[in-house]
Amino acid sequence: MKKLLLRTLMACSVLGISPVSAQAPAGHPVAIAIHGGAGTINKDNMSAEKEREYRSKLEQAVKAGHAVLAAGGSSLDAVVEAVQVMEQSELFNAGKGAVYTFDGEHELDASIMWGKNRQAGAVAGVKTIKSPIALARAVMVHSDHVMLSGRGAEAYAATLELDTVSNDYFDSKARLEQLHKAKATMKLDKTAQLDPLALDYKFGTVGAVALDKEGNLAAATSTGGMTAKRWGRIGDSPVIGAGTFADNQSCAVSATGHGEYFIRFNVAADICARVAYQNVSAQQAADEVIHNVLKPAGGTGGVIVMDAQGNISQPFNTQGMYRASIDTSGELKVGIYGHSQ
Ligand code: ASP
């Protein structure tokens, strides 16, 4: 046994992969994958220091989620833990780092789903909730509803002990610059619509999928939506089936990308339906939907997917997707760009 451990450690150091030592108590092997958004992300527009910051925050988030699983905790707790690490970082468009709306505010969306029984919770357009994923989970666990929005969701949060903040808690210089740039590219007629093709969208939504020792899958997604959104626009992230889905019978999915397309193509649920009904692997199903369904239609983005055995796939049709995973053997991987990681 000791020899095997030593050999694994040696192989890992040769491959530049960090093994994660903690193993879950006896039961199903555990695994977790996270994303921090997809989009125009390449080495040319990223400083070495920024890249280090992203890698280290992704590693911190995936390890935090994995620690929950390794201690025997549920996949629900694990995905919330991982997402909250990213919600608290300005690097990602979720929680603290949420983008600005057209009117200079922040409106946040989040959802969560439990693969064991397909329970789900979601919040949309909340302005004062520090951790939207915590509220989505509370909606799932404590309310009779699946989705709450705006002021109603905030009134519901006030009945629970959840942290609230004023909207300017989410302010940041970098995101404000993105708003100014976005507005500069908008049509100057009275509808002031965003032209998706003219704008380099700053994605950065966060999400996590996990499998726990009981064999239960979970998925969670949290976002500030899209820069300069208006008229109460809601994307896919809080829409169960579009941005988030989990069912132990098939897979767990969290998505990031141009939300309107993910809603129209019901991306997360479609991937899991293909696994359930077409006898294809989660990897095949996810590749097919991201590259052969979404992309030809003009939809950009990616997904993280975990199947009931803990296999992980992370396809995206953009230049990059911030991502990290710890698989059932404890192998940690962090990636940003295309195949080069
Ligand atoms: N999917 C999110 C939305 O459309 C944006 C993103 O993933 O960055 O609101």
Tab-separated table of N, CA and C in Angstrom, residues 56-217:
chain	number	residue	atom	x	y	z
A	56	SER	N	-4.442	30.316	-8.561
A	56	SER	CA	-4.416	30.050	-7.125
A	56	SER	C	-5.823	30.111	-6.521
A	57	LYS	N	-6.666	31.019	-7.010
A	57	LYS	CA	-8.036	31.090	-6.481
A	57	LYS	C	-8.856	29.863	-6.916
A	58	LEU	N	-8.656	29.431	-8.157
A	58	LEU	CA	-9.356	28.223	-8.623
A	58	LEU	C	-8.936	27.017	-7.778
A	59	GLU	N	-7.639	26.936	-7.509
A	59	GLU	CA	-7.135	25.817	-6.711
A	59	GLU	C	-7.719	25.867	-5.296
A	60	GLN	N	-7.744	27.076	-4.740
A	60	GLN	CA	-8.303	27.223	-3.391
A	60	GLN	C	-9.773	26.785	-3.368
A	61	ALA	N	-10.539	27.189	-4.387
A	61	ALA	CA	-11.973	26.877	-4.416
A	61	ALA	C	-12.213	25.381	-4.579
A	62	VAL	N	-11.478	24.750	-5.496
A	62	VAL	CA	-11.737	23.325	-5.736
A	62	VAL	C	-11.278	22.495	-4.534
A	63	LYS	N	-10.207	22.932	-3.889
A	63	LYS	CA	-9.735	22.207	-2.701
A	63	LYS	C	-10.720	22.377	-1.540
A	64	ALA	N	-11.311	23.568	-1.440
A	64	ALA	CA	-12.283	23.794	-0.365
A	64	ALA	C	-13.489	22.866	-0.543
A	65	GLY	N	-13.957	22.744	-1.784
A	65	GLY	CA	-15.088	21.844	-2.050
A	65	GLY	C	-14.706	20.396	-1.808
A	66	HIS	N	-13.511	20.037	-2.250
A	66	HIS	CA	-13.071	18.649	-2.099
A	66	HIS	C	-12.888	18.277	-0.626
A	67	ALA	N	-12.442	19.236	0.172
A	67	ALA	CA	-12.246	18.959	1.606
A	67	ALA	C	-13.574	18.561	2.256
A	68	VAL	N	-14.648	19.188	1.809
A	68	VAL	CA	-15.973	18.842	2.338
A	68	VAL	C	-16.302	17.390	1.992
A	69	LEU	N	-16.053	17.022	0.737
A	69	LEU	CA	-16.345	15.648	0.289
A	69	LEU	C	-15.453	14.648	1.020
A	70	ALA	N	-14.179	15.011	1.161
A	70	ALA	CA	-13.208	14.106	1.779
A	70	ALA	C	-13.550	13.856	3.244
A	71	ALA	N	-14.200	14.831	3.863
A	71	ALA	CA	-14.591	14.660	5.266
A	71	ALA	C	-15.933	13.927	5.373
A	72	GLY	N	-16.471	13.495	4.227
A	72	GLY	CA	-17.730	12.756	4.238
A	72	GLY	C	-18.947	13.644	4.069
A	73	GLY	N	-18.733	14.931	3.759
A	73	GLY	CA	-19.855	15.863	3.579
A	73	GLY	C	-20.591	15.624	2.263
A	74	SER	N	-21.740	16.275	2.117
A	74	SER	CA	-22.576	16.047	0.928
A	74	SER	C	-22.071	16.865	-0.264
A	75	SER	N	-22.445	16.417	-1.454
A	75	SER	CA	-22.069	17.160	-2.659
A	75	SER	C	-22.703	18.549	-2.645
A	76	LEU	N	-23.865	18.682	-1.999
A	76	LEU	CA	-24.509	20.003	-1.900
A	76	LEU	C	-23.625	20.964	-1.120
A	77	ASP	N	-23.141	20.496	0.048
A	77	ASP	CA	-22.254	21.346	0.847
A	77	ASP	C	-20.983	21.669	0.061
A	78	ALA	N	-20.490	20.680	-0.682
A	78	ALA	CA	-19.225	20.866	-1.413
A	78	ALA	C	-19.366	21.920	-2.509
A	79	VAL	N	-20.452	21.858	-3.282
A	79	VAL	CA	-20.577	22.840	-4.374
A	79	VAL	C	-20.802	24.249	-3.825
A	80	VAL	N	-21.537	24.354	-2.728
A	80	VAL	CA	-21.749	25.676	-2.124
A	80	VAL	C	-20.412	26.229	-1.623
A	81	GLU	N	-19.653	25.378	-0.955
A	81	GLU	CA	-18.350	25.812	-0.417
A	81	GLU	C	-17.445	26.337	-1.541
A	82	ALA	N	-17.336	25.561	-2.621
A	82	ALA	CA	-16.452	25.960	-3.728
A	82	ALA	C	-16.938	27.260	-4.372
A	83	VAL	N	-18.240	27.348	-4.594
A	83	VAL	CA	-18.799	28.552	-5.235
A	83	VAL	C	-18.596	29.776	-4.344
A	84	GLN	N	-18.744	29.598	-3.036
A	84	GLN	CA	-18.596	30.761	-2.140
A	84	GLN	C	-17.177	31.308	-2.125
A	85	VAL	N	-16.173	30.435	-2.282
A	85	VAL	CA	-14.792	30.941	-2.364
A	85	VAL	C	-14.688	31.892	-3.556
A	86	MET	N	-15.311	31.531	-4.672
A	86	MET	CA	-15.231	32.377	-5.876
A	86	MET	C	-16.159	33.592	-5.772
A	87	GLU	N	-17.308	33.434	-5.099
A	87	GLU	CA	-18.186	34.600	-4.896
A	87	GLU	C	-17.493	35.683	-4.075
A	88	GLN	N	-16.565	35.272	-3.221
A	88	GLN	CA	-15.901	36.261	-2.356
A	88	GLN	C	-14.699	36.924	-3.037
A	89	SER	N	-14.384	36.497	-4.261
A	89	SER	CA	-13.218	37.035	-4.966
A	89	SER	C	-13.658	38.005	-6.058
A	90	GLU	N	-12.923	39.098	-6.202
A	90	GLU	CA	-13.252	40.063	-7.267
A	90	GLU	C	-12.879	39.542	-8.648
A	91	LEU	N	-12.147	38.427	-8.697
A	91	LEU	CA	-11.701	37.905	-9.992
A	91	LEU	C	-12.866	37.420	-10.848
A	92	PHE	N	-13.934	36.986	-10.189
A	92	PHE	CA	-15.019	36.335	-10.933
A	92	PHE	C	-16.285	37.187	-10.936
A	93	ASN	N	-17.069	36.992	-11.979
A	93	ASN	CA	-18.327	37.715	-12.109
A	93	ASN	C	-19.421	36.985	-11.329
A	94	ALA	N	-19.285	37.019	-10.035
A	94	ALA	CA	-20.260	36.385	-9.137
A	94	ALA	C	-19.996	36.961	-7.760
A	95	GLY	N	-21.028	37.193	-6.969
A	95	GLY	CA	-20.814	37.786	-5.654
A	95	GLY	C	-20.018	39.073	-5.782
A	96	LYS	N	-18.961	39.183	-5.001
A	96	LYS	CA	-18.153	40.415	-4.901
A	96	LYS	C	-17.746	41.009	-6.256
A	97	GLY	N	-17.411	40.168	-7.218
A	97	GLY	CA	-16.914	40.668	-8.503
A	97	GLY	C	-17.992	40.822	-9.567
A	98	ALA	N	-19.253	40.904	-9.155
A	98	ALA	CA	-20.362	40.949	-10.126
A	98	ALA	C	-20.259	42.164	-11.057
A	99	VAL	N	-20.632	41.968	-12.307
A	99	VAL	CA	-20.581	43.047	-13.302
A	99	VAL	C	-21.683	44.082	-13.026
A	100	TYR	N	-21.609	45.205	-13.741
A	100	TYR	CA	-22.600	46.280	-13.603
A	100	TYR	C	-23.736	46.101	-14.610
A	101	THR	N	-24.912	46.524	-14.187
A	101	THR	CA	-26.033	46.610	-15.123
A	101	THR	C	-25.896	47.910	-15.919
A	102	PHE	N	-26.743	48.098	-16.897
A	102	PHE	CA	-26.768	49.332	-17.694
A	102	PHE	C	-26.923	50.558	-16.784
A	103	ASP	N	-27.733	50.399	-15.727
A	103	ASP	CA	-28.010	51.524	-14.830
A	103	ASP	C	-26.980	51.683	-13.714
A	104	GLY	N	-25.886	50.923	-13.802
A	104	GLY	CA	-24.815	51.102	-12.821
A	104	GLY	C	-25.042	50.401	-11.495
A	105	GLU	N	-25.911	49.372	-11.525
A	105	GLU	CA	-26.125	48.589	-10.303
A	105	GLU	C	-25.599	47.167	-10.510
A	106	HIS	N	-25.893	46.302	-9.563
A	106	HIS	CA	-25.527	44.884	-9.698
A	106	HIS	C	-26.766	44.055	-9.393
A	107	GLU	N	-27.064	43.096	-10.264
A	107	GLU	CA	-28.206	42.194	-10.054
A	107	GLU	C	-27.680	40.775	-10.211
A	108	LEU	N	-27.802	39.992	-9.156
A	108	LEU	CA	-27.140	38.690	-9.141
A	108	LEU	C	-28.133	37.531	-9.249
A	109	ASP	N	-27.675	36.466	-9.876
A	109	ASP	CA	-28.492	35.259	-10.080
A	109	ASP	C	-27.721	34.030	-9.586
A	110	ALA	N	-28.457	33.016	-9.118
A	110	ALA	CA	-27.777	31.769	-8.727
A	110	ALA	C	-28.776	30.624	-8.693
A	111	SER	N	-28.276	29.406	-8.849
A	111	SER	CA	-29.153	28.241	-8.687
A	111	SER	C	-28.355	27.027	-8.241
A	112	ILE	N	-29.089	26.060	-7.694
A	112	ILE	CA	-28.464	24.835	-7.188
A	112	ILE	C	-29.433	23.677	-7.400
A	113	MET	N	-28.898	22.484	-7.647
A	113	MET	CA	-29.772	21.313	-7.828
A	113	MET	C	-29.118	20.092	-7.201
A	114	TRP	N	-29.939	19.259	-6.641
A	114	TRP	CA	-29.529	18.063	-5.894
A	114	TRP	C	-29.917	16.849	-6.729
A	115	GLY	N	-28.899	16.065	-7.121
A	115	GLY	CA	-29.156	14.939	-8.015
A	115	GLY	C	-29.933	13.807	-7.386
A	116	LYS	N	-29.959	13.763	-6.067
A	116	LYS	CA	-30.614	12.651	-5.366
A	116	LYS	C	-32.110	12.612	-5.646
A	117	ASN	N	-32.735	13.796	-5.621
A	117	ASN	CA	-34.204	13.844	-5.754
A	117	ASN	C	-34.666	14.979	-6.669
A	118	ARG	N	-33.736	15.588	-7.356
A	118	ARG	CA	-34.029	16.696	-8.267
A	118	ARG	C	-34.695	17.879	-7.571
A	119	GLN	N	-34.392	18.042	-6.294
A	119	GLN	CA	-34.786	19.285	-5.621
A	119	GLN	C	-33.922	20.395	-6.195
A	120	ALA	N	-34.487	21.600	-6.253
A	120	ALA	CA	-33.710	22.696	-6.816
A	120	ALA	C	-34.120	24.020	-6.187
A	121	GLY	N	-33.206	24.979	-6.204
A	121	GLY	CA	-33.503	26.328	-5.696
A	121	GLY	C	-32.788	27.354	-6.548
A	122	ALA	N	-33.418	28.528	-6.723
A	122	ALA	CA	-32.795	29.557	-7.568
A	122	ALA	C	-33.246	30.945	-7.132
A	123	VAL	N	-32.360	31.916	-7.342
A	123	VAL	CA	-32.736	33.316	-7.138
A	123	VAL	C	-32.271	34.125	-8.344
A	124	ALA	N	-33.051	35.147	-8.677
A	124	ALA	CA	-32.717	35.967	-9.849
A	124	ALA	C	-32.858	37.441	-9.508
A	125	GLY	N	-31.906	38.233	-10.006
A	125	GLY	CA	-32.012	39.680	-9.879
A	125	GLY	C	-31.970	40.189	-8.450
A	126	VAL	N	-31.158	39.533	-7.583
A	126	VAL	CA	-31.063	40.040	-6.204
A	126	VAL	C	-29.924	41.059	-6.104
A	127	LYS	N	-30.136	42.093	-5.274
A	127	LYS	CA	-29.167	43.195	-5.232
A	127	LYS	C	-28.434	43.315	-3.910
A	128	THR	N	-28.921	42.658	-2.884
A	128	THR	CA	-28.340	42.897	-1.550
A	128	THR	C	-27.928	41.615	-0.841
A	129	ILE	N	-27.858	40.521	-1.574
A	129	ILE	CA	-27.515	39.234	-0.948
A	129	ILE	C	-26.030	38.970	-1.168
A	130	LYS	N	-25.284	38.856	-0.077
A	130	LYS	CA	-23.832	38.701	-0.196
A	130	LYS	C	-23.475	37.412	-0.937
A	131	SER	N	-24.153	36.328	-0.599
A	131	SER	CA	-23.880	35.050	-1.266
A	131	SER	C	-25.156	34.515	-1.912
A	132	PRO	N	-25.380	34.844	-3.183
A	132	PRO	CA	-26.596	34.376	-3.858
A	132	PRO	C	-26.745	32.849	-3.839
A	133	ILE	N	-25.637	32.119	-3.853
A	133	ILE	CA	-25.766	30.651	-3.858
A	133	ILE	C	-26.317	30.161	-2.519
A	134	ALA	N	-25.979	30.883	-1.430
A	134	ALA	CA	-26.521	30.495	-0.121
A	134	ALA	C	-28.037	30.696	-0.109
A	135	LEU	N	-28.498	31.781	-0.751
A	135	LEU	CA	-29.943	32.025	-0.786
A	135	LEU	C	-30.639	30.998	-1.694
A	136	ALA	N	-30.004	30.669	-2.819
A	136	ALA	CA	-30.600	29.652	-3.707
A	136	ALA	C	-30.771	28.335	-2.944
A	137	ARG	N	-29.770	28.005	-2.167
A	137	ARG	CA	-29.850	26.766	-1.401
A	137	ARG	C	-30.969	26.839	-0.346
A	138	ALA	N	-31.084	28.010	0.276
A	138	ALA	CA	-32.141	28.178	1.280
A	138	ALA	C	-33.523	28.060	0.638
A	139	VAL	N	-33.672	28.605	-0.565
A	139	VAL	CA	-34.951	28.491	-1.282
A	139	VAL	C	-35.267	27.005	-1.501
A	140	MET	N	-34.254	26.254	-1.880
A	140	MET	CA	-34.441	24.817	-2.131
A	140	MET	C	-34.822	24.067	-0.853
A	141	VAL	N	-34.085	24.355	0.213
A	141	VAL	CA	-34.241	23.567	1.437
A	141	VAL	C	-35.425	24.033	2.278
A	142	HIS	N	-35.626	25.357	2.385
A	142	HIS	CA	-36.597	25.851	3.363
A	142	HIS	C	-37.911	26.351	2.781
A	143	SER	N	-37.960	26.605	1.471
A	143	SER	CA	-39.221	27.150	0.947
A	143	SER	C	-39.970	26.083	0.147
A	144	ASP	N	-41.196	26.420	-0.225
A	144	ASP	CA	-41.975	25.486	-1.060
A	144	ASP	C	-41.738	25.763	-2.530
A	145	HIS	N	-40.801	26.664	-2.828
A	145	HIS	CA	-40.640	27.122	-4.208
A	145	HIS	C	-39.299	26.707	-4.790
A	146	VAL	N	-39.168	26.913	-6.084
A	146	VAL	CA	-37.881	26.650	-6.739
A	146	VAL	C	-37.175	27.972	-7.034
A	147	MET	N	-37.910	28.981	-7.480
A	147	MET	CA	-37.248	30.195	-7.952
A	147	MET	C	-37.909	31.450	-7.381
A	148	LEU	N	-37.095	32.291	-6.751
A	148	LEU	CA	-37.593	33.569	-6.247
A	148	LEU	C	-36.801	34.686	-6.913
A	149	SER	N	-37.450	35.855	-7.068
A	149	SER	CA	-36.747	36.921	-7.780
A	149	SER	C	-36.827	38.261	-7.058
A	150	GLY	N	-35.852	39.118	-7.374
A	150	GLY	CA	-35.846	40.524	-6.968
A	150	GLY	C	-36.171	40.760	-5.502
A	151	ARG	N	-37.039	41.763	-5.285
A	151	ARG	CA	-37.360	42.172	-3.915
A	151	ARG	C	-37.989	41.050	-3.100
A	152	GLY	N	-38.771	40.222	-3.759
A	152	GLY	CA	-39.406	39.103	-3.045
A	152	GLY	C	-38.354	38.155	-2.498
A	153	ALA	N	-37.349	37.874	-3.309
A	153	ALA	CA	-36.276	36.973	-2.865
A	153	ALA	C	-35.540	37.600	-1.688
A	154	GLU	N	-35.359	38.942	-1.747
A	154	GLU	CA	-34.656	39.618	-0.651
A	154	GLU	C	-35.509	39.633	0.618
A	155	ALA	N	-36.816	39.778	0.446
A	155	ALA	CA	-37.709	39.726	1.614
A	155	ALA	C	-37.658	38.325	2.228
A	156	TYR	N	-37.584	37.315	1.371
A	156	TYR	CA	-37.474	35.947	1.894
A	156	TYR	C	-36.151	35.773	2.644
A	157	ALA	N	-35.081	36.341	2.086
A	157	ALA	CA	-33.763	36.227	2.739
A	157	ALA	C	-33.797	36.853	4.128
A	158	ALA	N	-34.611	37.917	4.267
A	158	ALA	CA	-34.679	38.599	5.565
A	158	ALA	C	-35.306	37.709	6.637
A	159	THR	N	-36.032	36.671	6.229
A	159	THR	CA	-36.629	35.752	7.211
A	159	THR	C	-35.611	34.712	7.677
A	160	LEU	N	-34.463	34.693	7.020
A	160	LEU	CA	-33.421	33.715	7.354
A	160	LEU	C	-32.210	34.478	7.878
A	161	GLU	N	-31.251	33.774	8.401
A	161	GLU	CA	-30.058	34.504	8.850
A	161	GLU	C	-28.990	34.484	7.767
A	162	LEU	N	-29.216	35.255	6.725
A	162	LEU	CA	-28.248	35.304	5.626
A	162	LEU	C	-27.629	36.693	5.579
A	163	ASP	N	-26.351	36.764	5.225
A	163	ASP	CA	-25.673	38.060	5.171
A	163	ASP	C	-26.227	38.931	4.054
A	164	THR	N	-26.571	40.176	4.391
A	164	THR	CA	-26.977	41.127	3.356
A	164	THR	C	-25.982	42.293	3.325
A	165	VAL	N	-25.906	42.953	2.185
A	165	VAL	CA	-24.955	44.043	1.985
A	165	VAL	C	-25.663	45.136	1.182
A	166	SER	N	-25.100	46.345	1.158
A	166	SER	CA	-25.692	47.332	0.255
A	166	SER	C	-25.112	47.071	-1.140
A	167	ASN	N	-25.825	47.542	-2.163
A	167	ASN	CA	-25.461	47.183	-3.529
A	167	ASN	C	-24.040	47.620	-3.894
A	168	ASP	N	-23.555	48.704	-3.277
A	168	ASP	CA	-22.209	49.159	-3.641
A	168	ASP	C	-21.088	48.262	-3.096
A	169	TYR	N	-21.452	47.285	-2.264
A	169	TYR	CA	-20.471	46.265	-1.847
A	169	TYR	C	-19.868	45.588	-3.086
A	170	PHE	N	-20.672	45.486	-4.154
A	170	PHE	CA	-20.225	44.782	-5.370
A	170	PHE	C	-19.460	45.699	-6.343
A	171	ASP	N	-19.325	46.984	-5.991
A	171	ASP	CA	-18.628	47.919	-6.891
A	171	ASP	C	-17.151	47.562	-7.057
A	172	SER	N	-16.628	47.744	-8.256
A	172	SER	CA	-15.172	47.616	-8.447
A	172	SER	C	-14.781	48.422	-9.682
A	173	LYS	N	-13.555	48.896	-9.658
A	173	LYS	CA	-13.063	49.756	-10.734
A	173	LYS	C	-13.036	49.011	-12.066
A	174	ALA	N	-12.519	47.778	-12.006
A	174	ALA	CA	-12.355	47.000	-13.241
A	174	ALA	C	-13.701	46.758	-13.927
A	175	ARG	N	-14.713	46.399	-13.123
A	175	ARG	CA	-16.030	46.139	-13.716
A	175	ARG	C	-16.671	47.421	-14.238
A	176	LEU	N	-16.388	48.556	-13.584
A	176	LEU	CA	-16.955	49.820	-14.036
A	176	LEU	C	-16.382	50.174	-15.408
A	177	GLU	N	-15.082	49.933	-15.569
A	177	GLU	CA	-14.465	50.174	-16.884
A	177	GLU	C	-15.130	49.310	-17.953
A	178	GLN	N	-15.433	48.054	-17.591
A	178	GLN	CA	-16.098	47.168	-18.561
A	178	GLN	C	-17.471	47.729	-18.946
A	179	LEU	N	-18.168	48.323	-17.971
A	179	LEU	CA	-19.480	48.902	-18.273
A	179	LEU	C	-19.318	50.065	-19.249
A	180	HIS	N	-18.330	50.919	-18.986
A	180	HIS	CA	-18.127	52.074	-19.875
A	180	HIS	C	-17.813	51.608	-21.289
A	181	LYS	N	-16.951	50.587	-21.399
A	181	LYS	CA	-16.607	50.055	-22.726
A	181	LYS	C	-17.836	49.476	-23.414
A	182	ALA	N	-18.619	48.721	-22.643
A	182	ALA	CA	-19.817	48.097	-23.222
A	182	ALA	C	-20.772	49.157	-23.728
A	183	LYS	N	-20.956	50.201	-22.926
A	183	LYS	CA	-21.899	51.254	-23.330
A	183	LYS	C	-21.420	51.961	-24.587
A	184	ALA	N	-20.091	52.083	-24.701
A	184	ALA	CA	-19.544	52.754	-25.876
A	184	ALA	C	-19.825	51.961	-27.150
A	185	THR	N	-20.022	50.662	-27.036
A	185	THR	CA	-20.267	49.863	-28.239
A	185	THR	C	-21.764	49.655	-28.505
A	186	MET	N	-22.603	50.172	-27.599
A	186	MET	CA	-24.041	49.962	-27.785
A	186	MET	C	-24.600	50.907	-28.842
A	187	LYS	N	-25.647	50.469	-29.493
A	187	LYS	CA	-26.311	51.334	-30.462
A	187	LYS	C	-26.861	52.543	-29.740
A	188	LEU	N	-26.745	53.696	-30.365
A	188	LEU	CA	-27.173	54.898	-29.651
A	188	LEU	C	-28.634	55.261	-29.898
A	189	ASP	N	-29.444	54.301	-30.288
A	189	ASP	CA	-30.865	54.608	-30.400
A	189	ASP	C	-31.506	54.391	-29.027
A	190	LYS	N	-32.806	54.623	-28.954
A	190	LYS	CA	-33.388	54.624	-27.604
A	190	LYS	C	-33.493	53.226	-26.986
A	191	THR	N	-33.371	52.193	-27.800
A	191	THR	CA	-33.423	50.859	-27.199
A	191	THR	C	-32.078	50.475	-26.598
A	192	ALA	N	-30.986	51.130	-27.051
A	192	ALA	CA	-29.640	50.888	-26.523
A	192	ALA	C	-29.389	49.414	-26.254
A	193	GLN	N	-29.517	48.601	-27.284
A	193	GLN	CA	-29.310	47.152	-27.131
A	193	GLN	C	-27.841	46.822	-27.271
A	194	LEU	N	-27.453	45.777	-26.589
A	194	LEU	CA	-26.092	45.286	-26.760
A	194	LEU	C	-26.031	44.464	-28.030
A	195	ASP	N	-25.019	44.711	-28.831
A	195	ASP	CA	-24.815	43.854	-29.985
A	195	ASP	C	-23.806	42.785	-29.559
A	196	PRO	N	-24.265	41.556	-29.363
A	196	PRO	CA	-23.394	40.523	-28.803
A	196	PRO	C	-22.148	40.296	-29.647
A	197	LEU	N	-22.252	40.524	-30.957
A	197	LEU	CA	-21.100	40.252	-31.806
A	197	LEU	C	-20.061	41.375	-31.720
A	198	ALA	N	-20.531	42.579	-31.364
A	198	ALA	CA	-19.603	43.711	-31.315
A	198	ALA	C	-18.861	43.777	-29.985
A	199	LEU	N	-19.353	43.042	-29.019
A	199	LEU	CA	-18.814	43.204	-27.673
A	199	LEU	C	-18.005	41.986	-27.234
A	200	ASP	N	-16.857	42.273	-26.650
A	200	ASP	CA	-16.068	41.210	-26.055
A	200	ASP	C	-16.646	40.963	-24.657
A	201	TYR	N	-17.624	40.097	-24.585
A	201	TYR	CA	-18.299	39.864	-23.310
A	201	TYR	C	-17.323	39.374	-22.269
A	202	LYS	N	-17.426	39.925	-21.095
A	202	LYS	CA	-16.602	39.457	-19.991
A	202	LYS	C	-17.402	38.424	-19.230
A	203	PHE	N	-17.206	37.189	-19.559
A	203	PHE	CA	-17.868	36.152	-18.791
A	203	PHE	C	-17.122	36.019	-17.469
A	204	GLY	N	-17.484	35.114	-16.633
A	204	GLY	CA	-16.807	35.002	-15.347
A	204	GLY	C	-17.728	34.441	-14.274
A	205	THR	N	-18.862	33.946	-14.772
A	205	THR	CA	-19.770	33.206	-13.908
A	205	THR	C	-19.018	32.073	-13.233
A	206	VAL	N	-19.457	31.664	-12.046
A	206	VAL	CA	-18.790	30.544	-11.384
A	206	VAL	C	-19.769	29.382	-11.203
A	207	GLY	N	-19.201	28.179	-11.102
A	207	GLY	CA	-20.063	27.015	-10.909
A	207	GLY	C	-19.279	25.830	-10.399
A	208	ALA	N	-20.012	24.832	-9.896
A	208	ALA	CA	-19.361	23.622	-9.389
A	208	ALA	C	-20.294	22.430	-9.563
A	209	VAL	N	-19.695	21.268	-9.797
A	209	VAL	CA	-20.434	20.006	-9.799
A	209	VAL	C	-19.650	19.037	-8.919
A	210	ALA	N	-20.363	18.158	-8.206
A	210	ALA	CA	-19.645	17.256	-7.304
A	210	ALA	C	-20.405	15.949	-7.119
A	211	LEU	N	-19.634	14.927	-6.738
A	211	LEU	CA	-20.191	13.602	-6.410
A	211	LEU	C	-19.699	13.262	-5.008
A	212	ASP	N	-20.626	12.886	-4.106
A	212	ASP	CA	-20.207	12.605	-2.726
A	212	ASP	C	-20.151	11.107	-2.439
A	213	LYS	N	-19.777	10.764	-1.218
A	213	LYS	CA	-19.545	9.355	-0.897
A	213	LYS	C	-20.832	8.531	-0.863
A	214	GLU	N	-21.982	9.220	-0.815
A	214	GLU	CA	-23.265	8.504	-0.902
A	214	GLU	C	-23.654	8.277	-2.358
A	215	GLY	N	-22.852	8.789	-3.286
A	215	GLY	CA	-23.174	8.640	-4.706
A	215	GLY	C	-24.141	9.697	-5.203
A	216	ASN	N	-24.298	10.785	-4.450
A	216	ASN	CA	-25.211	11.852	-4.869
A	216	ASN	C	-24.477	12.961	-5.612
A	217	LEU	N	-25.067	13.382	-6.724
A	217	LEU	CA	-24.521	14.482	-7.516
A	217	LEU	C	-25.175	15.805	-7.107
